XYZ file of C-alpha atoms in Angstrom:
724
model
C -0.860 4.006 4.961
C -2.266 7.294 4.412
C -0.721 9.165 7.244
C 2.870 8.193 5.943
C 2.146 9.391 2.471
C 0.244 12.674 3.218
C 2.722 13.576 5.987
C 5.616 13.394 3.904
C 3.976 14.983 1.031
C 6.284 13.732 -1.323
C 9.449 12.499 0.169
C 9.092 9.190 -1.380
C 11.619 8.720 -3.919
C 12.207 5.884 -6.580
C 15.161 4.201 -5.837
C 17.746 3.446 -8.741
C 21.211 3.663 -9.231
C 23.879 2.804 -11.655
C 24.986 -0.056 -9.746
C 23.779 -3.531 -10.276
C 20.967 -3.953 -7.978
C 22.134 -7.193 -6.205
C 23.759 -8.645 -3.146
C 26.877 -10.809 -3.966
C 27.021 -14.266 -2.803
C 28.082 -14.321 0.970
C 29.071 -17.347 3.265
C 28.189 -17.659 6.728
C 28.300 -20.379 9.505
C 25.416 -22.160 11.333
C 25.043 -25.228 13.759
C 23.217 -28.395 12.596
C 21.687 -30.623 14.942
C 23.035 -34.458 14.737
C 21.060 -36.955 15.903
C 22.711 -39.995 17.482
C 21.583 -43.552 17.872
C 20.681 -43.271 21.494
C 18.115 -40.415 20.296
C 20.129 -37.465 22.086
C 21.301 -34.423 19.892
C 24.864 -32.414 19.531
C 25.617 -29.751 17.491
C 28.025 -29.566 14.439
C 29.440 -26.359 12.635
C 28.590 -25.850 9.118
C 29.664 -23.576 6.471
C 26.770 -22.337 4.337
C 26.049 -19.422 1.798
C 23.361 -17.372 0.484
C 23.361 -16.749 -3.580
C 23.424 -14.041 -5.780
C 20.050 -12.051 -4.883
C 18.202 -9.050 -6.081
C 17.736 -6.314 -3.727
C 14.531 -6.020 -2.025
C 14.123 -10.016 -2.065
C 15.372 -12.623 0.379
C 17.575 -15.544 -0.198
C 17.352 -19.051 1.024
C 20.681 -21.004 1.952
C 22.720 -23.170 -0.494
C 22.278 -26.085 1.725
C 18.881 -26.462 3.328
C 18.736 -25.047 6.876
C 15.363 -25.258 8.626
C 15.063 -23.940 11.963
C 12.771 -25.295 14.699
C 9.862 -23.086 13.849
C 9.574 -25.081 10.561
C 10.975 -22.023 8.700
C 14.070 -21.799 6.760
C 16.791 -19.285 7.351
C 16.771 -16.709 4.893
C 18.538 -13.568 4.207
C 17.115 -10.197 2.864
C 19.034 -8.052 0.352
C 18.626 -4.416 1.289
C 18.217 -1.699 -1.232
C 21.439 -0.555 -0.585
C 22.903 -3.589 -2.004
C 23.876 -4.831 1.887
C 22.865 -8.054 3.165
C 20.576 -7.652 6.305
C 22.098 -8.824 9.538
C 21.660 -12.474 11.000
C 20.985 -13.319 14.105
C 23.753 -15.371 16.201
C 24.011 -18.998 16.932
C 21.655 -20.271 14.155
C 20.834 -23.789 14.716
C 19.012 -26.002 12.061
C 17.273 -28.945 12.572
C 19.109 -32.493 11.780
C 18.799 -33.097 8.014
C 17.692 -36.682 9.236
C 14.288 -34.802 9.758
C 14.073 -33.007 6.462
C 12.646 -34.961 3.814
C 14.547 -35.869 0.427
C 12.074 -34.243 -1.477
C 12.254 -30.705 0.175
C 16.038 -30.791 -0.037
C 15.778 -31.661 -3.733
C 13.554 -28.542 -4.235
C 16.023 -26.369 -2.449
C 18.774 -27.542 -4.735
C 16.550 -26.888 -7.897
C 15.802 -23.452 -6.284
C 19.464 -22.770 -5.655
C 20.785 -23.937 -9.348
C 18.075 -21.808 -10.852
C 19.100 -18.499 -8.828
C 22.616 -19.152 -9.505
C 22.227 -20.158 -13.297
C 23.763 -23.458 -12.594
C 20.928 -25.452 -14.424
C 21.292 -25.581 -18.191
C 18.733 -22.840 -19.452
C 20.054 -23.376 -23.084
C 18.624 -26.542 -23.347
C 15.261 -27.196 -25.279
C 12.237 -25.850 -23.331
C 13.785 -25.863 -20.035
C 10.773 -24.327 -18.092
C 8.760 -26.919 -18.781
C 10.851 -29.392 -17.757
C 11.446 -27.382 -14.466
C 7.765 -27.033 -13.885
C 6.876 -31.014 -15.053
C 9.638 -32.088 -12.435
C 8.369 -29.894 -9.837
C 4.693 -30.671 -10.470
C 5.348 -34.329 -10.237
C 7.389 -33.949 -6.945
C 4.778 -31.527 -5.173
C 1.755 -34.126 -6.080
C 3.480 -37.185 -4.434
C 1.008 -38.615 -1.983
C 3.738 -39.637 0.135
C 5.368 -36.379 0.322
C 3.760 -33.679 3.246
C 4.432 -30.064 1.940
C 5.934 -27.797 4.234
C 6.735 -24.211 4.580
C 10.086 -24.447 3.324
C 8.675 -26.282 0.194
C 6.277 -23.629 -0.478
C 9.059 -20.989 -0.277
C 11.387 -22.898 -2.604
C 8.723 -23.425 -5.207
C 7.963 -19.640 -5.000
C 11.427 -19.007 -6.125
C 11.565 -21.685 -8.509
C 8.057 -20.267 -10.155
C 9.493 -16.932 -10.111
C 12.609 -17.807 -12.069
C 10.237 -19.673 -14.603
C 8.057 -16.696 -14.769
C 10.731 -14.631 -16.385
C 10.833 -16.797 -19.530
C 8.303 -16.190 -22.311
C 4.962 -17.539 -21.415
C 3.884 -20.958 -22.826
C 0.793 -23.054 -22.892
C 1.988 -26.500 -21.677
C 4.156 -24.673 -18.953
C 0.865 -22.996 -17.722
C -0.967 -26.405 -17.259
C 2.275 -27.791 -15.322
C 1.831 -24.566 -13.135
C -1.579 -25.400 -12.361
C -0.904 -28.533 -11.514
C 1.883 -27.168 -9.215
C -0.602 -24.758 -7.606
C -3.110 -27.773 -7.548
C -0.893 -29.390 -4.733
C 0.104 -26.190 -2.989
C -3.695 -25.638 -2.274
C -4.080 -28.717 -0.735
C -0.995 -28.087 1.775
C -1.887 -28.005 5.477
C -3.014 -24.480 6.409
C -0.502 -24.056 9.108
C 2.242 -24.698 6.674
C 0.778 -22.036 4.456
C 0.526 -19.243 7.364
C 4.357 -20.081 8.196
C 5.187 -19.588 4.395
C 2.953 -16.492 4.422
C 5.323 -14.684 7.145
C 7.731 -14.219 4.361
C 4.789 -13.427 1.803
C 5.017 -16.642 -0.198
C 1.488 -17.188 -0.715
C 1.078 -13.565 -1.944
C 4.211 -13.830 -4.188
C 2.651 -17.320 -5.626
C -0.816 -15.405 -6.279
C 0.724 -12.438 -8.057
C 3.107 -14.509 -10.133
C -0.127 -16.926 -11.218
C -2.230 -13.983 -12.021
C 0.640 -12.149 -14.145
C 1.818 -15.584 -16.003
C -1.853 -16.568 -16.882
C -2.817 -12.975 -18.058
C -0.055 -12.555 -20.121
C -0.735 -16.056 -21.980
C -3.895 -14.862 -23.181
C -2.788 -13.521 -26.777
C -1.228 -16.756 -27.949
C -4.693 -18.716 -26.869
C -6.979 -16.461 -29.375
C -8.612 -18.306 -31.792
C -11.933 -17.745 -33.165
C -11.933 -20.403 -36.121
C -10.258 -23.541 -34.567
C -9.100 -24.889 -31.204
C -5.671 -24.642 -30.148
C -4.422 -28.253 -29.646
C -3.194 -28.676 -26.056
C -2.435 -31.883 -24.738
C -3.767 -31.832 -20.771
C -1.554 -33.128 -17.892
C -2.577 -35.664 -15.455
C -3.261 -32.776 -12.989
C -5.995 -31.182 -15.311
C -9.294 -32.653 -15.186
C -10.276 -31.102 -18.398
C -8.875 -28.942 -21.236
C -11.966 -27.112 -23.091
C -11.131 -25.326 -26.514
C -13.702 -24.038 -29.053
C -14.284 -20.854 -30.822
C -13.354 -17.666 -28.526
C -12.985 -20.140 -25.061
C -9.847 -21.334 -23.796
C -10.300 -23.529 -20.608
C -7.913 -25.173 -18.405
C -9.549 -26.837 -15.507
C -7.833 -28.083 -12.788
C -8.773 -30.006 -9.301
C -8.896 -26.630 -7.404
C -7.747 -23.995 -9.817
C -9.258 -23.123 -13.212
C -8.607 -20.642 -15.732
C -10.859 -19.340 -18.482
C -9.767 -17.231 -21.279
C -12.939 -15.573 -23.246
C -12.739 -13.586 -26.377
C -15.903 -11.714 -26.775
C -15.226 -10.718 -30.625
C -15.587 -14.548 -31.153
C -18.562 -15.432 -29.348
C -19.729 -12.386 -27.466
C -19.165 -14.123 -24.087
C -18.360 -11.424 -21.632
C -18.717 -13.163 -18.044
C -19.010 -16.552 -16.371
C -21.497 -17.754 -13.653
C -20.296 -20.627 -11.199
C -23.004 -22.992 -9.633
C -22.897 -25.608 -6.960
C -25.172 -27.841 -8.624
C -25.846 -28.825 -12.557
C -28.622 -27.269 -14.368
C -29.539 -26.523 -18.017
C -26.848 -25.283 -20.085
C -24.057 -25.630 -17.608
C -20.834 -27.461 -18.104
C -18.881 -28.853 -15.369
C -17.286 -31.731 -13.594
C -19.071 -33.352 -10.629
C -16.146 -34.576 -8.732
C -14.682 -30.845 -8.998
C -17.389 -29.307 -7.079
C -18.748 -26.927 -9.272
C -20.715 -25.890 -12.729
C -20.394 -23.282 -14.912
C -21.777 -21.441 -17.765
C -20.700 -18.179 -19.873
C -22.899 -15.115 -20.011
C -23.557 -12.488 -22.485
C -23.348 -8.618 -22.191
C -27.250 -8.377 -22.340
C -27.722 -10.965 -19.437
C -30.800 -9.912 -17.489
C -29.165 -9.137 -13.794
C -32.532 -10.088 -12.152
C -33.022 -13.211 -14.105
C -29.378 -14.117 -13.108
C -29.913 -13.575 -9.235
C -33.127 -15.938 -9.290
C -31.135 -18.866 -10.572
C -30.845 -22.026 -8.753
C -27.488 -22.863 -7.035
C -25.744 -19.862 -8.110
C -22.041 -19.381 -6.084
C -20.784 -16.452 -7.913
C -20.805 -14.461 -11.391
C -19.566 -11.640 -13.279
C -20.077 -10.260 -16.549
C -19.426 -6.863 -18.574
C -22.223 -5.267 -19.563
C -22.896 -4.329 -23.306
C -22.003 -0.539 -22.412
C -18.632 -1.636 -20.321
C -17.969 -4.096 -23.101
C -18.067 -1.780 -26.024
C -16.239 0.994 -24.180
C -13.697 -1.578 -23.270
C -13.263 -2.795 -26.809
C -12.805 0.895 -28.021
C -10.022 1.211 -25.684
C -8.343 -1.793 -27.205
C -9.559 -4.685 -25.037
C -9.908 -7.871 -26.608
C -9.781 -10.758 -24.017
C -11.127 -11.242 -20.399
C -9.861 -13.796 -17.978
C -11.697 -15.356 -15.206
C -9.910 -17.818 -12.742
C -11.672 -20.088 -10.158
C -10.047 -20.747 -7.011
C -11.790 -23.595 -5.344
C -10.476 -22.830 -2.049
C -8.804 -20.063 -0.157
C -5.711 -21.746 1.010
C -3.268 -19.421 -0.686
C -5.418 -16.297 0.417
C -3.739 -16.136 3.942
C -4.660 -13.424 6.257
C -2.073 -13.639 9.065
C -4.429 -11.351 11.420
C -6.420 -13.479 14.012
C -9.356 -10.699 13.985
C -12.275 -12.434 14.489
C -14.544 -9.757 12.975
C -12.898 -10.306 9.586
C -14.745 -12.938 7.385
C -12.992 -15.757 5.411
C -14.505 -16.687 2.015
C -16.550 -19.845 2.441
C -16.909 -20.507 -1.344
C -15.041 -20.396 -4.724
C -13.030 -17.209 -5.482
C -13.644 -15.612 -8.582
C -10.544 -13.741 -10.028
C -11.705 -11.036 -13.031
C -8.635 -9.687 -14.930
C -8.648 -7.207 -17.668
C -5.188 -6.758 -18.548
C -5.491 -4.420 -21.225
C -7.371 -1.458 -19.493
C -6.502 0.929 -16.711
C -7.554 0.384 -12.898
C -10.512 2.671 -13.400
C -13.395 1.175 -15.528
C -15.663 3.860 -17.587
C -18.758 1.677 -16.387
C -19.772 -0.248 -13.012
C -18.563 -3.951 -13.434
C -21.162 -6.144 -11.694
C -20.758 -9.554 -9.864
C -22.957 -11.486 -7.925
C -21.999 -13.670 -4.372
C -23.853 -16.129 -2.421
C -25.025 -14.499 0.739
C -23.204 -17.279 3.058
C -25.391 -15.479 6.174
C -28.500 -16.109 4.156
C -30.067 -19.255 5.826
C -28.999 -18.346 9.508
C -30.205 -14.823 9.135
C -33.441 -16.031 7.709
C -33.935 -18.711 10.470
C -33.195 -16.248 13.352
C -34.119 -12.889 11.794
C -31.180 -11.258 12.551
C -29.193 -8.866 10.416
C -25.741 -10.245 9.486
C -22.945 -8.285 7.537
C -22.046 -9.983 4.145
C -20.080 -8.165 1.497
C -18.273 -8.368 -1.796
C -14.436 -7.887 -1.273
C -11.422 -8.239 -3.189
C -7.874 -9.512 -2.023
C -5.505 -6.686 -1.206
C -2.627 -9.101 -1.233
C -2.712 -9.348 2.497
C -5.983 -9.013 3.542
C -9.746 -8.798 2.180
C -11.221 -5.320 1.356
C -14.127 -3.807 0.159
C -13.186 -0.130 -0.576
C -14.417 1.007 -3.654
C -17.094 -1.656 -3.996
C -20.874 -0.783 -3.642
C -23.365 -3.465 -2.353
C -26.631 -2.812 -3.681
C -28.991 -5.001 -2.152
C -32.656 -4.800 -0.516
C -31.424 -6.310 2.719
C -28.060 -8.318 3.314
C -29.897 -10.555 5.775
C -33.039 -11.425 3.181
C -31.095 -11.692 -0.012
C -29.714 -15.246 -0.641
C -27.486 -13.427 -3.490
C -25.497 -10.175 -2.955
C -25.058 -8.003 -5.681
C -21.935 -5.629 -6.100
C -20.669 -3.089 -8.285
C -17.017 -1.547 -8.827
C -15.710 1.032 -11.019
C -11.828 0.008 -9.765
C -9.790 -2.757 -10.592
C -6.727 -3.291 -8.584
C -3.506 -3.292 -10.349
C -3.051 -6.998 -10.492
C -6.345 -8.832 -10.433
C -9.735 -8.363 -9.076
C -10.396 -10.992 -6.621
C -14.153 -11.719 -5.357
C -14.648 -13.078 -2.140
C -17.481 -14.600 -0.318
C -18.925 -12.971 2.804
C -16.820 -10.304 4.477
C -16.942 -7.901 7.615
C -15.032 -4.546 7.383
C -12.155 -4.772 9.996
C -11.708 -1.911 12.052
C -8.679 0.173 12.809
C -10.344 1.925 15.546
C -7.898 3.068 15.022
C -6.824 -0.238 15.458
C -4.311 -0.420 18.300
C -5.637 -3.799 19.242
C -5.145 -5.033 15.820
C -3.219 -8.264 15.988
C -0.543 -7.434 13.500
C 2.069 -5.319 14.772
C 2.790 -3.441 11.631
C -0.761 -2.518 10.948
C -0.913 -1.207 14.755
C 1.983 0.849 14.164
C 0.557 2.296 10.948
C -2.803 3.145 12.974
C -0.566 5.065 15.595
C 0.717 7.040 12.891
C -2.513 7.753 11.013
C -3.922 8.775 14.702
C -0.981 10.987 15.249
C -1.261 12.467 12.175
C -5.050 13.279 12.247
C -5.041 14.571 16.112
C -1.963 16.575 15.101
C -3.825 18.209 12.294
C -6.705 18.765 14.210
C -4.712 20.674 16.695
C -3.061 22.815 14.301
C -6.094 23.680 12.466
C -7.973 24.586 15.969
C -4.945 26.941 16.704
C -5.020 28.352 13.497
C -8.845 29.206 13.651
C -7.858 30.818 17.007
C -5.098 33.128 15.626
C -7.389 34.148 13.041
C -10.063 35.237 15.559
C -7.618 36.984 17.311
C -6.671 38.936 14.520
C -10.168 39.816 14.027
C -10.823 41.156 17.511
C -7.556 43.022 18.024
C -6.451 45.695 15.993
C -3.491 46.373 18.013
C -2.148 42.838 17.766
C -2.827 42.281 14.098
C -1.218 45.750 13.384
C 2.031 44.648 14.817
C 4.837 43.566 12.150
C 5.620 40.146 13.957
C 2.022 39.480 13.598
C 1.404 40.411 10.088
C 4.458 37.889 9.347
C 2.676 35.421 11.414
C -0.546 35.544 9.480
C 0.984 35.282 6.388
C 2.770 32.083 7.526
C -0.822 31.088 8.909
C -2.195 31.557 5.383
C 0.380 28.686 4.003
C -0.188 26.300 7.224
C -4.071 26.969 6.650
C -3.988 25.986 3.190
C -1.892 22.793 3.687
C -3.723 21.665 6.891
C -6.954 22.042 5.002
C -5.807 20.081 2.170
C -4.441 17.305 4.524
C -8.316 17.363 6.507
C -10.097 16.887 2.914
C -7.378 14.132 2.154
C -8.220 12.411 5.499
C -12.184 12.887 4.936
C -11.800 11.184 1.278
C -9.563 8.365 2.800
C -12.398 7.499 5.558
C -15.515 8.342 3.836
C -15.993 10.080 0.396
C -13.555 7.361 -1.236
C -13.045 9.401 -4.488
C -9.944 8.068 -6.391
C -7.932 9.869 -8.533
C -7.264 8.559 -12.034
C -3.773 9.109 -13.684
C -3.275 12.301 -15.887
C -6.936 13.390 -14.877
C -7.694 17.122 -14.587
C -8.220 16.772 -10.932
C -4.993 14.770 -10.135
C -3.037 17.458 -11.610
C -4.988 20.313 -10.022
C -4.558 18.744 -6.454
C -0.809 17.864 -7.162
C 0.123 21.556 -8.375
C -1.795 22.809 -5.276
C -0.057 20.464 -2.798
C 3.065 21.266 -4.347
C 2.474 24.983 -4.255
C 1.287 25.088 -0.596
C 4.281 23.132 0.393
C 6.927 25.422 -1.324
C 4.756 28.466 -0.126
C 5.264 27.166 3.290
C 8.913 26.610 2.939
C 9.163 30.050 1.219
C 7.946 31.819 4.443
C 10.219 29.466 6.607
C 13.085 30.900 4.727
C 11.999 34.275 4.675
C 11.433 34.076 8.524
C 14.532 32.505 8.793
C 16.710 35.331 7.402
C 14.465 37.884 9.766
C 15.491 36.068 12.627
C 19.045 36.100 11.419
C 19.114 39.729 10.981
C 17.595 40.410 14.411
C 19.802 38.163 16.441
C 23.170 38.310 14.600
C 23.530 41.533 12.366
C 21.352 43.560 14.996
C 20.334 45.952 12.206
C 18.536 48.747 13.858
C 17.451 50.678 10.534
C 13.472 50.822 10.427
C 11.789 48.378 7.571
C 8.370 50.050 7.407
C 7.503 47.896 4.339
C 9.362 44.798 5.110
C 6.340 42.683 5.495
C 4.691 43.668 2.033
C 8.203 43.013 0.142
C 8.687 39.522 2.140
C 5.052 38.675 1.161
C 5.581 39.426 -2.805
C 8.545 37.100 -2.341
C 6.874 34.411 -0.569
C 3.891 34.235 -2.599
C 5.345 34.717 -5.998
C 8.766 32.548 -5.910
C 6.876 29.094 -5.114
C 4.469 29.973 -8.608
C 7.609 29.446 -10.572
C 8.359 25.636 -9.885
C 4.857 25.009 -9.855
C 4.101 26.554 -13.121
C 7.249 25.167 -14.741
C 6.517 21.387 -13.914
C 2.766 22.166 -15.068
C 4.121 23.153 -18.266
C 7.029 20.854 -18.796
C 5.903 17.630 -17.183
C 2.290 17.867 -16.071
C 2.065 13.722 -16.135
C 4.631 14.112 -13.092
C 1.449 14.618 -10.962
C 0.300 11.187 -10.229
C -2.000 9.528 -7.769
C -0.290 7.623 -4.638
C -2.500 4.806 -3.523
C -3.433 4.684 0.130
C -4.864 1.288 0.705
C -6.867 0.583 -2.344
C -7.274 4.118 -3.521
C -5.606 6.995 -5.038
C -6.627 9.601 -2.344
C -3.872 12.056 -3.354
C -1.683 13.257 -6.127
C 1.633 14.982 -6.077
C 4.784 14.940 -8.237
C 6.704 11.916 -8.860
C 9.982 11.183 -10.615
C 12.175 14.161 -11.651
C 8.927 16.293 -11.002
C 9.456 15.363 -7.409
C 13.068 15.689 -7.227
C 13.283 19.022 -8.660
C 10.155 20.674 -8.053
C 9.663 19.945 -4.220
C 12.595 17.913 -2.704
C 15.421 20.459 -4.103
C 13.963 23.394 -3.127
C 12.838 21.999 0.645
C 16.511 20.823 0.802
C 18.122 24.133 0.129
C 15.757 25.671 2.491
C 16.362 23.289 5.369
C 20.086 23.570 4.594
C 19.910 27.161 5.238
C 17.683 27.395 7.951
C 19.666 24.676 9.743
C 22.830 27.018 9.567
C 20.696 29.864 10.698
C 19.505 27.934 13.508
C 22.964 26.957 14.620
C 24.376 30.265 14.390
C 21.497 31.858 16.582
C 21.856 28.947 18.881
C 25.776 29.682 19.116
C 25.115 33.545 19.775
C 22.697 33.186 22.280
C 24.722 30.611 24.158
C 27.561 33.152 24.311
C 25.466 35.475 26.450
C 26.851 36.010 30.138
C 25.385 36.544 32.978
C 22.419 33.947 32.371
C 19.849 33.617 35.231
C 17.225 31.025 35.231
C 14.636 33.526 33.849
C 16.982 34.151 30.875
C 17.771 30.462 30.252
C 13.880 29.729 30.118
C 13.254 32.302 27.526
C 16.315 31.055 25.619
C 14.754 27.685 25.457
C 11.309 29.064 24.191
C 13.449 30.778 21.568
C 15.010 27.859 20.604
C 11.723 25.522 20.532
C 9.916 28.392 18.794
C 12.641 28.701 15.967
C 12.685 25.060 15.571
C 9.090 25.254 14.298
C 9.181 28.456 12.392
C 12.431 27.489 10.468
C 10.579 23.967 9.680
C 13.418 21.897 11.055
C 10.830 18.895 11.944
C 11.079 17.974 8.490
C 14.298 16.720 9.158
C 12.557 13.895 10.959
C 10.526 13.386 7.968
C 13.642 12.733 5.755
C 15.153 10.455 8.216
C 11.845 8.732 8.419
C 11.701 8.195 4.808
C 15.560 6.628 4.858
C 13.825 4.112 7.275
C 15.618 5.247 10.063
C 13.252 3.682 12.474
C 9.299 3.883 13.765
C 10.517 6.468 16.518
C 11.787 8.998 14.128
C 8.333 8.507 11.815
C 6.273 8.943 14.902
C 8.178 12.109 15.799
C 7.601 13.715 12.453
C 4.236 12.689 12.037
C 3.746 14.221 15.818
C 5.950 17.614 15.407
C 5.062 18.355 11.782
C 1.324 18.174 12.083
C 1.655 20.360 15.348
C 2.898 23.425 13.514
C -0.175 25.425 13.557
C -0.856 24.827 17.279
C 2.548 25.718 18.521
C 1.993 29.179 16.822
C -0.918 29.549 18.412
C 0.760 28.641 21.982
C 3.363 31.185 21.241
C 1.837 33.997 19.473
C -1.751 33.852 21.587
C -1.389 32.315 24.864
C 2.019 33.739 25.472
C 1.123 37.297 24.393
C -0.066 39.557 26.935
C -1.707 41.873 24.101
C -3.776 38.901 22.706
C -4.587 37.300 26.022
C -5.795 40.992 27.094
C -8.123 40.980 24.115
C -9.532 37.668 24.606
C -10.465 38.187 28.260
C -12.005 41.513 27.317
C -13.964 39.653 24.863
C -14.924 36.958 27.130
C -15.875 39.563 30.040
C -17.808 41.561 27.385
C -15.965 44.871 28.345
C -15.077 46.807 25.007
C -11.601 48.653 25.165
C -9.431 50.123 22.600
C -7.398 46.929 22.488
C -10.734 45.306 21.050
C -11.979 46.016 17.591
C -14.393 44.003 15.393
C -13.791 46.093 12.146
């Protein structure tokens, strides 16, 4: 979410290391239920194991262990190559209640994962996928959540091998079976992200297969499987059509096709399968949008205009991939938000794998308005939108809906200049889901993210308010602004104002403007460099203020330093320029867009630029200021004859120093290392309240500032109030 990426301001690192990114196999014990002839159950102890598993993935057990919930026992391999903790007294259902097919799938998955299967055999991926397809599509077998998880693991291993047309057709057969699975079982497997993994793998595999299928002069002979309804191969078109999932490869250089339209009825020029429930025809770049809108029984369509196709062709694009999902079974949104729409028709996936996510011209697509009939009958306004699947929920950011009236148009026309990283998935009707800021959102993770968003936004608002009052106080009180402490404060406020204004602008972009930064663009580099300088500028002041506080409380120097503010200001303004300019000159590509939802609303350094240009300076400043804070704390704590008032003053001093020295950022570093939601919340709260705390200490608690405001409000002009 946006608050996390903006508030941390670049504390995200790319994980990596010299060690192999795996968790080693590990054994554990659990209980199996045993069913007796009289129908009673007892528990028996069993030794099981988890196989070698890559980091950030989960493993299933060697011997299938399904819990009462219907999900198998899994264990995650953490980023530090350590296994996640398992619960105690794990009990698995009786093996007698688990189908033989499920146990076979689990055995195949385990063998593939451990490398036991004979990978050297001729075309082993085809053999594996054929066996899985045959097993999944057995009418006698009811697919469960554990089967979906095992199939996902198997497909993940097969997808690592070179792409093959025959394997792809078997893959479509497997997905045909999975998409006919009971929705409750798919929702269970979605809790472990299996459905999203399956979608991503299929999109990636079919996109990577396209270069093998290009043939303008003759068709590539492919033997259809029993799971495919049809295989159409002719000049510049390769189509693999399944019962519920189909893939179309278009090569516009062969026949000038740049799009596809899907219909619910037959018609002139349309091809299709009656028992499959859809008809289709290919579109040219000069297709009239108005004519297409008026065609009968149009379900969904998309095509590249001439300008868009010419621009993409010049950039190296040679093929387009369209996928038709006849149902939304694998698009599982675990939220129970009644306001979010579910696709009521076929889903069209548009992939242009050879281009960046930002398109030079808008891509147009059309969707049947599912609310049209009811809206027309009741004369009532409904919400229907084009949307894309963000591998978790349906989103509409970055899509412009162009239509006279959503309620009275049978077809909704939408445009986008932005493709997601993987595929552009278009749904039917859609209603934007509110995070108001969504404390009532049913998904716990989203609810916590909304809390962080709200906390950060409120903190930024309070800080900007506090900084505004500080600047106004300096404007109305000559005596207050002439003090050396105030001059130091105002310089630090310059850094804070710059930083919080940037954060406020990014929130505006996130919530309303929706400007997305493109990689390597001048705007991205400019914003990234500005952010880098603002952060380093703030930490320069924190370090210099820490040094001055050390002199005041530890060395107790009495020598007058008339020009200390000027000297300190020169250092604080100039030093942060050095790493910023060096990074711009040496590695400007380090400034990369950072996604917030579906938009790159912020840019800042990444990789080595982040480490050496931001994190290293911040780490050095924090280390020095922690030492200064501890030393001052120890020195002040040694004072004797402390009364209640002195203790209160010391507490105020420690609290002020905690903010002045930037020690709130320690919570940010802890939050980055996943130390828990509590630390992340504390960081978002404290770091964004910096400006407000300075207002409280230097305006509300300062007698000169209070007097200036009181006399201004009472309209009494004194020597303490000066508007010059």
